[in-house]
One Martini backbone bead per residue (centre of mass of N, CA, C, O) as a GRO file, in nm:
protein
  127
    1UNK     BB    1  -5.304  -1.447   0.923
    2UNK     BB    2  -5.356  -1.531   0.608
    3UNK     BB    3  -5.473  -1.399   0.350
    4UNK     BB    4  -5.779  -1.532   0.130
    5UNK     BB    5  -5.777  -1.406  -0.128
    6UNK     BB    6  -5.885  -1.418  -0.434
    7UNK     BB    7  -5.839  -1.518  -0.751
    8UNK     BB    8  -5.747  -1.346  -1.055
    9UNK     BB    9  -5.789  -1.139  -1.326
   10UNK     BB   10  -5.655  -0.903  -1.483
   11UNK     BB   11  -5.794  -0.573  -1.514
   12UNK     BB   12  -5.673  -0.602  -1.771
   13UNK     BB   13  -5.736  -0.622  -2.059
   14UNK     BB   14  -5.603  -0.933  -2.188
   15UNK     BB   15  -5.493  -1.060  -1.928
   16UNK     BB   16  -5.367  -1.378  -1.771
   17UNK     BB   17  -5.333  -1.348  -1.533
   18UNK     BB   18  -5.288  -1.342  -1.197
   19UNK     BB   19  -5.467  -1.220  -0.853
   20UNK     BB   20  -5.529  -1.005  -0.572
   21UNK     BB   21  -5.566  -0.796  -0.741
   22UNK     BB   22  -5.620  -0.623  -0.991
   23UNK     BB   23  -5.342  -0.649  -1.077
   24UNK     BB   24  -5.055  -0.721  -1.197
   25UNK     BB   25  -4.715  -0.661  -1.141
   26UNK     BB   26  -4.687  -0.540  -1.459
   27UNK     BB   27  -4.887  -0.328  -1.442
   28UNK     BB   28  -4.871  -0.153  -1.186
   29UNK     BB   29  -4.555  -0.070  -1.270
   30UNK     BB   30  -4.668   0.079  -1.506
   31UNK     BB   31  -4.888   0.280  -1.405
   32UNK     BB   32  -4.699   0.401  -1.194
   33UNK     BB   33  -4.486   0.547  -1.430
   34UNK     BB   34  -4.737   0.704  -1.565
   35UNK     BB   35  -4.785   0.850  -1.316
   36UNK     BB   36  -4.546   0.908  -1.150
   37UNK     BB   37  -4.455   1.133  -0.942
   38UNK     BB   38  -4.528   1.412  -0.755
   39UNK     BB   39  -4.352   1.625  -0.887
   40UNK     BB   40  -4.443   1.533  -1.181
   41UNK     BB   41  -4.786   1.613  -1.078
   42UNK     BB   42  -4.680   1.910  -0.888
   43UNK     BB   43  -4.638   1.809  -0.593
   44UNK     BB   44  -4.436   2.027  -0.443
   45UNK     BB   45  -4.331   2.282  -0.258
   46UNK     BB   46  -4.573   2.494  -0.309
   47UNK     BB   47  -4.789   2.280  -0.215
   48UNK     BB   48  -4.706   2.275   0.029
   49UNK     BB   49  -4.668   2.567   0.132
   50UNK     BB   50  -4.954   2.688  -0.006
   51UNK     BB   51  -5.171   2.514   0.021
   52UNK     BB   52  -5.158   2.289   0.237
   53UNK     BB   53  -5.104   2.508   0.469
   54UNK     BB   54  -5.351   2.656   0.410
   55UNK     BB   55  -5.570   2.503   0.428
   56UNK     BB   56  -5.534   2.378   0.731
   57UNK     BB   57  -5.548   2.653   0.847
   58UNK     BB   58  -5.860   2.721   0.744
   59UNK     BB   59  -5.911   2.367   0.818
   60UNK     BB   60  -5.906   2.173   1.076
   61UNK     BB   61  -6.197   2.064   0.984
   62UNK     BB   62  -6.360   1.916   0.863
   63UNK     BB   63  -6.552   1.975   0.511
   64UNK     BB   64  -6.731   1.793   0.464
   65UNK     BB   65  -7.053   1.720   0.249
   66UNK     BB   66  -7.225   1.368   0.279
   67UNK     BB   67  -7.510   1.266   0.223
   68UNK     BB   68  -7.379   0.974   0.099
   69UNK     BB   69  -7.191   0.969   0.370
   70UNK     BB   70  -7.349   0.984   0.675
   71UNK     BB   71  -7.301   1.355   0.645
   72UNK     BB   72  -7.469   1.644   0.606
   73UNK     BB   73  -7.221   1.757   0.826
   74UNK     BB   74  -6.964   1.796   0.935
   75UNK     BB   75  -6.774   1.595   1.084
   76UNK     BB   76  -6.508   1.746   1.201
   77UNK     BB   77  -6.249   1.613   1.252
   78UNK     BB   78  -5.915   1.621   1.120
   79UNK     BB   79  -5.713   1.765   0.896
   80UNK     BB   80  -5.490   1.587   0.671
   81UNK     BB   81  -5.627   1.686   0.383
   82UNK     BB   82  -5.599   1.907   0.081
   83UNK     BB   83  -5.825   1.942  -0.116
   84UNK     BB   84  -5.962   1.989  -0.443
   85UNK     BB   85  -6.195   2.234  -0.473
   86UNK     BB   86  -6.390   2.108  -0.713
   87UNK     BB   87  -6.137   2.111  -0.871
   88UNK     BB   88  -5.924   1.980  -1.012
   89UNK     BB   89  -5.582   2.031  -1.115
   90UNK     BB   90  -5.631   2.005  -1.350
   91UNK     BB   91  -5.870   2.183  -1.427
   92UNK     BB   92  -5.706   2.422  -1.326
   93UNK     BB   93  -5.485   2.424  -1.543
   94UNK     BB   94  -5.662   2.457  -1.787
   95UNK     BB   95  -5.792   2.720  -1.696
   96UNK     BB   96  -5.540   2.911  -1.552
   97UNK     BB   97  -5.492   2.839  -1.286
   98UNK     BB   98  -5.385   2.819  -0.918
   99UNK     BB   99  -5.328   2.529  -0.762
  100UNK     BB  100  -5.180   2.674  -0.488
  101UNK     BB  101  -5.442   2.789  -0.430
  102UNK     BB  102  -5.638   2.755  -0.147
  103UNK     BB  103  -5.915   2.844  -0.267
  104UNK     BB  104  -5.903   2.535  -0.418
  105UNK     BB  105  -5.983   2.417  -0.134
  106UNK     BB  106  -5.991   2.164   0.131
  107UNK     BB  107  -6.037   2.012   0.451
  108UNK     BB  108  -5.946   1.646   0.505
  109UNK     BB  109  -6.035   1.338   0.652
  110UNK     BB  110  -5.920   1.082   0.540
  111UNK     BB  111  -6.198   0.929   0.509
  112UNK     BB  112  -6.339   1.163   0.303
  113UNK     BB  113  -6.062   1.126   0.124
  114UNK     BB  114  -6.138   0.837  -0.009
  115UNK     BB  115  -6.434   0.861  -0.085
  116UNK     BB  116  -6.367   1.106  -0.273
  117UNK     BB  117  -6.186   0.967  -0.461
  118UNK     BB  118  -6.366   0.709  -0.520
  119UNK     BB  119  -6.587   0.920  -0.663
  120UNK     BB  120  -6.379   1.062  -0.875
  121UNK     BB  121  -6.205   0.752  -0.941
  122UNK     BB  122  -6.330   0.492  -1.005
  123UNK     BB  123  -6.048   0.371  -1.187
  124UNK     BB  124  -5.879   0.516  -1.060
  125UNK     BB  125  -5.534   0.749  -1.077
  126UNK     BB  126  -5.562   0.677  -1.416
  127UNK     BB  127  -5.816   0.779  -1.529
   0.00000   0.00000   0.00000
């Protein structure tokens, strides 16, 4: 059965469209444009190779400690993303540091990391 959701205004300010996602779907294609690609965005081969393929060695179980989400002691879970922290790569960027160096992540189960993107990113992606 098809979803239900309810239709609204696209949440760029000033846009009349309607939606039932967040962006109307010229907003949506605007934003993703703005953001790149993943290459555009640093995450190339280096990244694969010595971050992520690091972080995942070093932490095969995720370590998230989210005291607010529901688990005060690492999870267990198994490691699918090996995440920025505390710094994001932006900011390791900014800094002068090497973003693709493991000692700059942790590893996180997709859980983990969706709860910790959306809390480290309210506004979304693009924000």
């Amino acid at each position: 059965m098809p979803s239900r959701a309810a239709w609204r205004v696209c949440s760029v300010p000033g846009c009349p469209e309607f939606t039932q996602r967040g962006r109307c779907d010229d907003h949506r294609r605007e934003a993703e444009q703005r953001r790149g690609s993943a290459r555009q965005r640093g995450y190339g081969t280096r990244h694969e190779r010595d971050f992520r393929k690091g972080v995942l060695a070093r932490d095969p179980r995720c370590v998230c400690m989210d005291t607010a989400h529901d688990h005060p002691a690492p999870c267990g879970q198994s490691s699918r993303h090996a995440d920025h922290h505390p710094l994001d790569r932006r900011e390791l960027t900014a800094q002068g540091l090497d973003p693709d160096d493991p000692r700059h992540g942790r590893g996180l189960c997709p859980s983990c990391h969706s709860k910790h993107t959306a809390q480290a990113q309210p506004g979304g992606w693009n924000a």
